[in-house]
XYZ file of C-alpha atoms in Angstrom:
721
model
C 127.564 84.206 125.246
C 129.021 81.104 123.601
C 126.978 77.984 123.059
C 128.011 75.872 126.039
C 127.720 72.413 124.533
C 128.034 73.009 120.852
C 131.212 72.370 118.923
C 131.603 75.039 116.325
C 133.968 75.007 113.407
C 135.615 77.672 111.308
C 138.016 76.499 108.632
C 139.365 78.911 106.086
C 141.369 78.525 102.929
C 142.669 81.828 101.634
C 144.260 82.141 98.200
C 144.429 84.913 95.640
C 140.729 85.315 94.847
C 141.268 87.694 91.970
C 140.869 84.786 89.527
C 137.475 84.055 91.066
C 135.982 87.496 91.391
C 137.425 89.684 88.706
C 136.135 87.674 85.750
C 132.560 88.523 86.742
C 132.752 92.299 86.900
C 129.627 94.422 86.815
C 129.457 95.212 83.080
C 126.852 97.070 81.062
C 125.731 95.179 77.974
C 124.857 96.616 74.605
C 121.628 94.633 74.354
C 120.289 94.993 77.914
C 119.364 92.164 80.233
C 117.106 89.212 79.477
C 113.422 89.996 80.121
C 112.788 86.787 82.073
C 115.727 87.499 84.373
C 114.665 91.133 84.843
C 111.221 89.983 86.015
C 112.863 87.500 88.387
C 114.954 90.272 89.927
C 111.912 92.511 90.389
C 110.106 89.655 92.105
C 113.155 89.107 94.315
C 113.072 92.812 95.207
C 109.410 92.537 96.211
C 110.300 89.821 98.739
C 112.027 92.438 100.932
C 110.097 94.390 103.532
C 112.318 97.435 103.079
C 113.905 97.423 99.601
C 114.270 101.197 99.450
C 116.586 103.076 99.376
C 119.085 100.204 99.094
C 117.489 98.844 95.903
C 116.153 102.149 94.584
C 117.866 101.568 91.227
C 115.785 98.394 90.753
C 112.695 99.958 89.199
C 110.329 99.586 86.273
C 111.567 102.773 84.617
C 115.056 101.354 84.076
C 114.640 98.557 81.543
C 118.253 97.421 81.516
C 118.687 95.528 84.784
C 122.418 95.248 84.054
C 122.710 98.860 85.242
C 121.042 98.149 88.582
C 123.163 98.321 91.699
C 124.766 94.979 92.548
C 123.961 93.363 89.184
C 126.545 92.133 86.668
C 125.828 90.721 83.215
C 127.708 88.846 80.531
C 128.658 91.554 78.024
C 127.896 89.314 75.036
C 124.732 87.403 76.014
C 123.124 89.833 78.494
C 122.535 87.052 81.050
C 122.802 88.037 84.713
C 125.961 86.402 86.036
C 126.519 88.337 89.266
C 124.192 89.338 92.104
C 126.097 91.096 94.869
C 123.997 92.640 97.646
C 126.591 91.890 100.297
C 128.277 94.180 102.762
C 131.478 94.529 100.745
C 129.538 95.723 97.714
C 126.860 97.973 99.199
C 128.353 98.684 102.658
C 124.903 98.240 104.134
C 124.508 97.659 107.890
C 122.972 94.485 109.256
C 119.149 94.508 109.051
C 119.049 97.143 106.280
C 117.402 94.506 104.079
C 114.938 92.028 105.586
C 112.955 89.183 104.082
C 111.100 86.138 105.371
C 113.146 83.859 103.109
C 115.480 83.655 100.125
C 112.881 83.979 97.391
C 112.799 81.111 94.821
C 112.682 83.673 92.003
C 116.491 83.483 92.098
C 116.302 80.050 90.507
C 115.389 81.811 87.223
C 118.938 83.187 87.060
C 120.325 80.094 85.329
C 123.670 81.698 84.451
C 124.450 83.158 87.867
C 128.034 82.428 88.927
C 128.444 84.913 91.816
C 125.856 85.280 94.609
C 126.528 87.354 97.742
C 123.602 88.016 100.116
C 125.714 88.607 103.255
C 124.253 90.651 106.190
C 120.706 90.509 104.768
C 118.336 89.424 107.536
C 116.335 86.391 106.392
C 114.649 86.094 109.788
C 115.827 82.608 110.723
C 114.433 80.908 107.635
C 116.237 77.812 106.266
C 118.724 77.748 103.408
C 116.523 76.778 100.428
C 117.307 73.545 98.636
C 116.814 75.185 95.205
C 120.248 76.826 95.566
C 121.659 73.366 94.863
C 120.220 73.549 91.329
C 122.169 76.727 90.452
C 125.108 74.722 89.175
C 126.917 77.651 87.533
C 127.671 79.162 90.936
C 131.334 79.599 91.730
C 130.933 82.008 94.674
C 128.175 81.664 97.316
C 128.209 83.944 100.371
C 125.312 83.584 102.826
C 127.244 84.826 105.854
C 125.602 86.737 108.732
C 122.150 86.366 107.172
C 120.250 84.936 110.175
C 119.532 81.678 108.367
C 118.852 78.641 110.531
C 118.048 74.958 110.338
C 120.053 72.220 108.625
C 122.340 73.121 105.712
C 120.817 71.246 102.733
C 122.936 68.481 101.211
C 121.842 69.822 97.805
C 124.686 72.344 98.034
C 126.927 69.402 97.194
C 125.599 69.666 93.602
C 127.453 72.968 93.106
C 130.481 71.263 91.589
C 131.926 74.540 90.242
C 131.895 76.224 93.651
C 135.173 77.845 94.719
C 133.920 79.913 97.683
C 131.295 78.912 100.251
C 130.724 81.225 103.231
C 128.063 80.226 105.781
C 129.258 82.215 108.798
C 126.591 82.726 111.466
C 125.785 85.790 113.589
C 127.180 84.994 117.032
C 123.911 85.570 118.924
C 121.967 83.569 116.350
C 124.319 80.640 116.906
C 122.812 80.321 120.385
C 119.124 80.868 119.706
C 118.670 79.958 116.019
C 121.552 77.666 115.105
C 122.551 76.737 111.593
C 123.454 73.052 111.677
C 125.448 70.653 109.547
C 124.346 67.085 110.174
C 126.728 65.465 107.689
C 129.669 66.876 105.769
C 129.902 64.150 103.141
C 128.250 66.448 100.586
C 131.281 68.738 100.829
C 133.424 66.014 99.264
C 131.631 66.606 95.949
C 132.830 70.222 95.824
C 136.125 69.329 94.193
C 136.988 72.934 93.232
C 136.309 74.398 96.672
C 139.055 76.743 97.802
C 137.472 78.822 100.569
C 135.128 77.374 103.201
C 133.919 79.395 106.198
C 131.583 77.826 108.753
C 132.343 80.041 111.739
C 129.739 79.476 114.503
C 127.955 76.803 112.465
C 126.846 74.000 114.785
C 128.564 70.692 113.973
C 127.191 68.733 116.918
C 125.009 66.518 114.720
C 128.048 65.318 112.742
C 129.002 61.830 113.768
C 132.743 62.341 114.168
C 134.273 65.811 114.333
C 137.840 64.538 114.050
C 136.930 62.625 110.909
C 135.484 65.849 109.490
C 138.652 67.750 110.355
C 140.694 65.169 108.467
C 138.281 65.171 105.528
C 138.281 68.895 104.850
C 142.028 69.396 104.627
C 142.270 66.408 102.276
C 139.538 67.862 100.133
C 140.992 71.326 99.993
C 144.463 70.133 99.112
C 143.027 68.824 95.822
C 143.034 72.382 94.455
C 145.287 74.495 96.657
C 146.875 73.724 99.996
C 145.243 74.565 103.313
C 146.819 77.722 104.664
C 144.543 78.865 107.519
C 142.722 76.960 110.254
C 140.531 78.766 112.768
C 139.031 76.578 115.486
C 138.803 79.347 118.077
C 135.904 79.715 120.531
C 134.827 76.090 120.525
C 134.668 73.399 123.177
C 137.559 71.315 121.877
C 139.040 69.342 124.758
C 142.178 67.499 123.715
C 145.631 66.773 125.018
C 148.467 68.757 123.483
C 149.593 65.597 121.630
C 146.478 65.870 119.462
C 147.636 69.307 118.243
C 151.051 67.990 117.313
C 149.509 65.095 115.395
C 147.022 67.350 113.690
C 149.793 69.648 112.458
C 152.053 66.905 111.174
C 150.905 66.961 107.519
C 149.826 70.598 107.185
C 152.834 71.606 105.103
C 151.452 74.854 103.703
C 149.772 76.054 106.889
C 150.249 79.787 107.495
C 147.761 80.474 110.296
C 146.525 78.343 113.192
C 144.015 79.664 115.741
C 143.046 77.281 118.556
C 142.284 80.027 121.085
C 139.519 79.900 123.708
C 139.173 76.127 123.875
C 140.032 73.515 126.499
C 143.302 72.125 125.170
C 145.643 71.041 127.950
C 149.105 69.693 128.634
C 152.754 70.774 128.455
C 153.073 73.682 126.041
C 156.574 72.540 125.071
C 155.166 69.393 123.442
C 153.863 71.421 120.503
C 157.305 72.823 119.759
C 159.815 70.220 120.942
C 160.040 68.444 117.601
C 159.823 70.988 114.821
C 160.647 68.470 112.108
C 157.068 68.696 110.836
C 156.729 70.565 107.572
C 154.246 73.041 109.104
C 157.048 75.029 110.781
C 158.369 76.346 107.474
C 155.404 78.571 106.556
C 153.570 79.266 109.819
C 152.987 83.009 110.267
C 150.205 83.162 112.868
C 149.899 80.956 115.955
C 147.247 81.639 118.607
C 146.927 79.171 121.505
C 145.477 81.729 123.942
C 142.882 81.001 126.631
C 143.469 77.274 127.034
C 144.903 75.137 129.834
C 148.515 74.844 128.728
C 151.250 74.848 131.352
C 154.996 74.429 131.633
C 158.029 76.182 130.169
C 158.272 77.756 126.746
C 161.010 75.906 124.853
C 163.854 77.523 122.959
C 162.585 75.632 119.890
C 160.061 78.427 119.416
C 162.800 80.268 117.618
C 162.508 77.753 114.776
C 159.289 79.324 113.489
C 161.209 81.790 111.352
C 158.221 83.252 109.477
C 156.102 83.821 112.581
C 154.476 87.277 112.695
C 151.882 86.665 115.461
C 152.392 84.636 118.649
C 149.447 84.566 121.074
C 149.783 82.526 124.288
C 147.800 84.707 126.739
C 145.596 83.302 129.522
C 147.347 80.014 130.159
C 149.479 78.750 133.068
C 152.858 79.019 131.366
C 155.752 79.584 133.767
C 159.501 79.938 133.701
C 161.531 82.461 131.729
C 160.874 83.992 128.324
C 163.086 82.056 125.871
C 165.883 84.113 124.358
C 165.258 82.426 120.987
C 162.184 84.633 120.531
C 164.622 87.373 119.645
C 165.490 85.508 116.422
C 161.929 85.779 115.063
C 162.795 88.716 112.853
C 159.309 88.918 111.269
C 157.411 88.973 114.594
C 154.841 91.752 114.789
C 152.715 90.699 117.798
C 154.017 89.002 120.960
C 151.259 88.321 123.502
C 152.346 86.410 126.625
C 149.931 88.163 129.015
C 148.116 86.555 131.946
C 150.609 83.762 132.575
C 153.138 83.013 135.319
C 156.335 83.933 133.509
C 159.245 85.029 135.686
C 162.780 86.319 135.327
C 163.917 89.335 133.352
C 162.844 90.534 129.928
C 165.526 88.980 127.652
C 167.749 91.443 125.819
C 167.326 89.429 122.606
C 163.826 90.916 122.228
C 165.568 94.170 121.363
C 166.323 92.609 117.947
C 162.617 92.486 117.004
C 162.672 95.578 114.825
C 159.242 94.790 113.279
C 157.475 94.308 116.625
C 154.267 96.343 116.915
C 152.702 94.835 120.048
C 154.506 93.560 123.143
C 152.051 92.343 125.777
C 153.610 90.992 128.997
C 150.644 92.074 131.146
C 150.184 90.355 134.534
C 153.143 87.986 134.879
C 155.861 87.639 137.544
C 158.649 89.362 135.642
C 161.478 91.015 137.544
C 164.462 93.249 136.863
C 164.532 96.570 135.039
C 162.614 97.674 131.983
C 165.487 97.508 129.468
C 166.748 100.682 127.821
C 166.723 98.976 124.410
C 162.924 99.295 124.500
C 163.438 102.666 122.791
C 164.957 100.918 119.766
C 161.664 99.227 118.865
C 160.626 102.145 116.684
C 157.693 100.276 115.089
C 156.106 99.536 118.477
C 152.435 100.591 118.658
C 151.304 98.871 121.867
C 153.362 98.222 125.007
C 151.792 96.495 128.015
C 154.033 96.141 131.085
C 151.214 96.387 133.599
C 150.277 93.841 136.222
C 149.618 93.060 139.830
C 152.204 90.328 140.344
C 155.332 91.698 138.679
C 158.567 92.684 140.376
C 159.990 95.012 137.736
C 162.443 97.381 139.383
C 164.746 100.281 138.634
C 164.085 103.508 136.775
C 161.880 103.825 133.723
C 164.333 104.326 130.843
C 164.152 107.720 129.155
C 164.420 105.872 125.825
C 160.734 105.075 126.267
C 160.063 108.602 125.055
C 161.619 107.767 121.653
C 158.810 105.400 120.620
C 157.299 107.817 118.122
C 154.741 105.288 116.817
C 153.442 104.222 120.238
C 149.629 104.370 120.520
C 148.907 102.500 123.783
C 151.095 102.367 126.893
C 150.291 100.408 130.071
C 152.775 100.700 132.965
C 152.586 99.796 136.645
C 155.257 101.145 138.957
C 154.709 99.312 142.233
C 158.371 98.282 142.680
C 159.964 100.682 140.204
C 161.692 103.965 140.891
C 158.356 105.256 139.831
C 158.847 108.813 138.638
C 157.735 109.860 135.174
C 158.827 113.159 133.671
C 158.392 115.036 130.404
C 161.285 113.186 128.748
C 159.426 109.894 129.048
C 156.827 111.282 126.628
C 159.085 113.410 124.419
C 158.214 111.888 121.020
C 154.986 110.036 121.843
C 152.930 112.159 119.455
C 150.707 109.252 118.423
C 149.843 108.108 121.948
C 146.093 107.606 122.325
C 145.775 105.546 125.511
C 147.868 105.899 128.665
C 147.333 103.606 131.667
C 149.508 104.163 134.760
C 149.462 102.616 138.244
C 151.504 103.816 141.235
C 153.685 106.505 139.661
C 154.844 109.967 140.606
C 153.958 112.207 137.694
C 156.353 115.147 137.585
C 155.930 117.603 134.709
C 156.132 121.379 134.514
C 153.113 123.576 135.137
C 153.190 124.804 131.538
C 153.993 121.414 129.962
C 152.393 120.919 126.542
C 152.102 117.161 125.829
C 152.976 116.011 122.297
C 149.919 113.733 122.233
C 146.134 113.979 122.155
C 144.808 111.162 124.310
C 141.531 109.362 123.854
C 141.869 107.654 127.252
C 143.888 108.475 130.382
C 143.685 106.006 133.249
C 145.778 106.750 136.351
C 145.388 104.876 139.605
C 147.278 105.425 142.864
C 149.469 108.034 141.193
C 150.816 111.213 142.736
C 150.193 114.110 140.368
C 150.568 116.868 142.985
C 147.711 119.117 144.028
C 144.827 120.173 141.853
C 143.803 118.978 138.405
C 146.903 119.336 136.170
C 146.751 122.165 133.661
C 148.060 120.016 130.801
C 144.792 118.066 130.934
C 142.995 121.143 129.583
C 144.768 120.581 126.274
C 143.414 117.047 125.836
C 140.391 117.938 123.704
C 139.863 114.429 122.283
C 139.776 112.555 125.578
C 136.762 110.295 126.095
C 137.755 108.246 129.169
C 139.400 109.962 132.155
C 140.336 107.941 135.257
C 142.182 109.717 138.071
C 141.529 107.419 141.019
C 143.365 107.696 144.336
C 145.647 110.375 142.897
C 145.517 112.834 145.834
C 143.745 115.462 143.721
C 142.282 118.402 145.618
C 140.211 121.433 144.701
C 136.907 121.724 142.863
C 135.751 119.996 139.707
C 137.077 122.217 136.880
C 134.725 123.945 134.472
C 137.081 123.175 131.561
C 135.710 119.622 131.482
C 133.157 121.286 129.225
C 135.721 121.291 126.402
C 136.103 117.513 126.503
C 133.752 114.940 125.040
C 133.898 112.691 128.085
C 131.823 109.542 128.266
C 133.626 107.915 131.212
C 134.763 110.035 134.190
C 136.171 108.310 137.288
C 137.632 110.505 140.041
C 137.166 108.224 143.054
C 139.207 108.344 146.269
C 140.622 111.829 146.001
C 140.278 115.062 148.000
C 137.900 116.872 145.653
C 135.909 119.570 147.429
C 132.974 121.841 146.735
C 129.710 121.119 144.936
C 129.003 119.223 141.753
C 128.700 121.905 139.034
C 125.086 122.995 138.568
C 125.429 122.629 134.804
C 127.076 119.204 134.791
C 124.345 117.793 132.538
C 125.157 120.397 129.907
C 128.926 120.240 130.503
C 129.166 116.491 129.950
C 126.043 115.388 128.058
C 127.643 112.166 126.751
C 128.579 110.668 130.123
C 128.030 106.930 130.475
C 129.969 106.446 133.716
C 130.383 109.012 136.514
C 132.261 107.839 139.628
C 133.024 110.443 142.308
C 132.922 108.284 145.453
C 135.136 108.891 148.487
C 135.743 112.602 148.118
C 134.633 115.682 150.074
C 131.919 116.882 147.708
C 129.230 119.010 149.348
C 125.876 120.553 148.448
C 122.886 118.933 146.819
C 122.739 116.773 143.718
C 122.126 119.290 140.891
C 118.968 119.033 138.805
C 120.983 119.136 135.585
C 122.183 115.620 136.368
C 118.762 114.609 135.010
C 120.048 115.487 131.540
C 122.664 112.699 131.591
C 120.305 110.274 129.873
C 123.081 107.897 128.745
C 124.352 107.124 132.253
C 124.927 103.445 133.006
C 126.788 103.830 136.299
C 126.586 106.665 138.854
C 128.516 106.571 142.129
C 128.464 109.584 144.475
C 128.815 107.567 147.672
C 130.968 108.494 150.685
C 130.804 112.246 150.200
C 129.004 115.019 152.121
C 126.029 115.498 149.824
C 122.800 116.795 151.360
C 119.285 117.696 150.258
C 116.758 115.419 148.578
C 117.073 112.731 145.958
C 116.426 113.747 142.380
C 112.938 113.040 141.073
C 113.694 112.392 137.410
C 114.826 108.763 137.374
C 112.596 107.968 134.419
C 115.220 109.775 132.306
C 117.814 107.103 133.045
C 116.845 104.243 130.783
C 120.354 102.760 130.691
C 121.269 103.112 134.365
C 122.417 99.777 135.807
C 124.264 100.859 138.954
C 123.323 103.702 141.331
C 125.329 104.337 144.510
C 124.464 107.300 146.744
C 125.290 105.685 150.087
C 127.088 107.303 153.041
C 125.985 110.895 152.453
C 123.579 113.196 154.276
C 120.642 112.883 151.866
C 117.195 113.250 153.417
C 113.523 113.157 152.433
C 111.501 110.481 150.645
C 112.608 108.025 147.999
C 110.698 109.309 144.949
C 108.338 107.088 142.974
C 110.308 107.816 139.819
C 113.128 105.578 141.078
C 110.987 102.652 139.969
C 111.055 103.899 136.390
C 114.817 103.411 136.086
C 114.001 99.940 134.794
C 117.536 98.648 133.980
C 118.793 99.020 137.584
C 120.807 96.045 138.776
C 122.435 97.572 141.852
C 120.846 100.246 144.084
C 122.700 101.595 147.149
C 120.982 104.303 149.222
C 122.264 103.104 152.601
C 123.648 105.247 155.409
C 121.643 108.408 154.698
C 118.659 110.050 156.421
C 115.849 108.900 154.145
C 112.323 108.651 155.573
C 108.916 107.360 154.542
C 108.050 104.072 152.896
C 109.837 102.112 150.233
C 108.048 103.132 147.006
C 106.047 100.304 145.432
C 107.226 101.396 141.978
C 110.525 99.649 142.733
C 108.736 96.414 141.832
C 109.272 97.468 138.211
C 113.068 97.176 138.584
C 113.035 93.436 137.991
C 116.746 93.283 137.082
C 117.837 94.262 140.603
C 120.567 92.065 142.085
C 121.500 94.307 145.011
C 119.080 96.465 147.010
C 120.739 98.221 149.943
C 118.703 100.828 151.826
C 120.104 100.098 155.290
C 120.965 102.703 157.916
C 118.110 105.126 157.149
C 114.793 106.017 158.848
C 112.436 104.200 156.489
C 109.247 102.843 158.004
C 106.224 100.653 157.313
C 105.836 96.917 156.840
C 108.251 94.967 154.708
C 106.671 94.937 151.234
C 105.446 91.589 149.913
C 106.173 92.709 146.357
C 109.910 92.384 147.012
C 109.507 88.604 147.006
C 106.976 88.612 144.187
C 108.760 90.836 141.653
C 112.444 91.196 142.534
C 113.205 87.515 142.018
C 116.793 88.106 140.812
C 117.904 89.642 144.111
C 121.187 88.347 145.498
C 121.543 90.935 148.275
C 118.729 92.544 150.273
C 119.941 94.839 153.032
C 117.305 96.720 155.063
C 119.046 96.896 158.447
C 118.785 99.799 160.916
C 115.492 101.279 159.735
C 112.043 101.439 161.349
C 110.313 98.574 159.523
C 107.850 96.612 161.612
C 105.643 93.538 161.430
C 106.427 90.022 160.174
C 108.873 88.958 157.496
C 106.611 88.243 154.492
C 106.331 84.635 153.372
C 106.821 85.961 149.840
C 110.518 86.409 150.679
C 110.754 82.629 150.358
C 110.433 83.099 146.583
C 113.801 84.849 146.460
C 115.587 81.656 145.499
C 118.752 83.454 144.317
C 119.181 85.474 147.501
C 122.578 85.107 149.140
C 122.515 87.929 151.704
C 119.534 89.036 153.784
C 120.149 91.651 156.477
C 117.079 92.828 158.410
C 118.816 93.539 161.721
C 117.939 96.482 163.996
C 114.329 96.993 162.906
C 111.051 96.405 164.761
C 110.212 93.085 163.125
C 108.267 90.291 164.774
C 110.776 87.561 165.600
C 109.346 84.889 163.352
C 111.446 83.520 160.507
C 109.585 81.702 157.707
C 110.612 78.071 157.270
C 111.799 78.189 153.686
C 113.359 74.879 152.736
C 116.781 75.349 151.199
C 116.719 79.084 151.798
C 117.239 80.142 155.412
C 119.573 77.217 155.950
C 122.032 78.921 153.616
C 121.731 82.570 154.614
C 120.237 82.534 158.103
C 123.648 82.630 159.733
C 124.550 85.744 157.783
C 121.584 87.590 159.278
C 122.835 86.909 162.778
C 126.634 87.017 162.561
C 127.685 90.584 161.904
C 131.291 89.868 160.869
C 130.278 87.219 158.332
C 127.505 89.436 157.035
C 129.830 92.397 156.431
C 132.611 90.431 154.741
C 130.296 88.479 152.468
C 128.264 91.519 151.503
C 131.404 93.379 150.443
C 132.500 90.346 148.428
C 129.205 90.067 146.540
C 129.111 93.806 145.891
C 132.628 93.655 144.447
C 131.730 90.731 142.181
C 128.610 92.477 140.884
C 130.692 95.588 140.186
C 133.296 93.545 138.330
C 130.581 91.947 136.201
C 129.151 95.380 135.390
C 132.469 96.892 134.305
C 133.410 93.918 132.149
C 130.066 93.568 130.417
C 128.685 97.073 130.217
C 131.668 99.403 129.702
């Protein structure tokens, strides 16, 4: 989650760093390292909670510290000049090394010019001021180190510094921010060529725009600013500000202003390309802002552009034909806009294009046959819910021998796909299709090995297609509303599936008894709206990684499983609209991560188990249309305080509605109809006034419940898959 009010800054200057790094290579010296510096390094090692095995070469038996991993020495004097414990040197994962602070023993390394401590966890301690006394430093990398507090102004004393990297771990930026209260100290770093403050909090600075003007002026003193990344901030400016900001950035190669709140006519940025920035710009990302209007033909003036990202705006009108003159373009992302008209034929000239993303626009006309000429294309996204693309899918699509991901929706197309459409797609890894007829021979051998196949509302004729048996590398398999019949095949065992979604088909027969051993890596299993019979097999208890299980709207019978303590990642459980009977087992309350529990429309009896109070993350609890009895539990109001939906209708509960229900301040739907409750509603201020009507009006209750359930499901898929 991004920091809602903070303004974060990431400004990069990239040049050839070989002149910085290569002069300080790790070199063994004839004389060995200096004793004082060796002792300082051993003391620094002792500051870590877990120095081994990462620093196993740092030991008393090896006298020459210049041979230790990550250490470099001057080959003439023996002084330690380089200490590199960063990710790029050791390839250590985050948290492999942990310490309460950057130990002051480092200050004994008077000749150190290169210091990289990236991805070491310093447990939210501050950046020590003594680093400002290490004036020989030319390279200082403290990125992703969980440091917090205010960046000390003493770093301004490092007048030889060329590289300063203070990037922050994204989650730490929220809870343990690293702050810059004043950037004046940066002006003393006259040799600075690379500055990275991604996710550093600049709120305390007096004037952000003044800072933005200061840093480019500073950096131009040595080399010219070539990359600006201001993505994922809260910048809220009119489009005119962008044009003014770019006016003097003559050597700019990359500009990322994505995921902000910029607004205005998108054409304003490009209408007057007389600014010197147009000559060198290679990457432009204005995605996820509030731009609107037409894309101007002037876009074609950015002759060196390799990446154009404009997704998630409100841009409308046609795709300018001038885009076809951007001969260096590698990525074109215009997804999630309101573009209309046909795909211009000029795009067929983009021989270097690797990604074309036109997802979810209002485009019409045929998919052009020249698409097969884009032989470098890796990713093609022509999928969406609003488009009016028509005509046949060109067979030339099958000539894209480098294609790795293909998204197609065929709602208004002559939507038949055959073997020729996949003839040379040997590198295809992900195939997403919506509303197609899939017509291939029974013995078809695909040229690809998919990692993900996602088909929705497709007609693939009859039972599970035999060519699927050959997809041994597939991890995600979606065949939803594809008119599939027959039983679940036992050859699923040969796949390493983690996500299996077969909803809304005509699948018959039982769930395989050995499903837990067949598919031990499953995270998502969705089989709702089929004709599956029998009981839920015990081997399902072995699917310990499950996050979402939906077997609703089938013909399952028997009792509920009694092994829910095994499911320590399960967030959504839907078993509604079956013929399941018996008690709800106590173990259900040990599936602690549950957010959504649907057991409605079955034949369950007994009381609601009190162990459910442990499922404190529950948002939806639906056990309606059963034969459950007893008084409504008070603990629902005391423990399940995150509930949005509580549906207990058509059971045999009796007695009063507990006053504790008044504590459910987030509740939006309460349905207690058709029980034996005493007709007394607690007077909860600000509570029943909102939802009381929904208890009484059946039509409102049904519509709103379905809406909330859909929104919870959408949240789960987006955040947990």
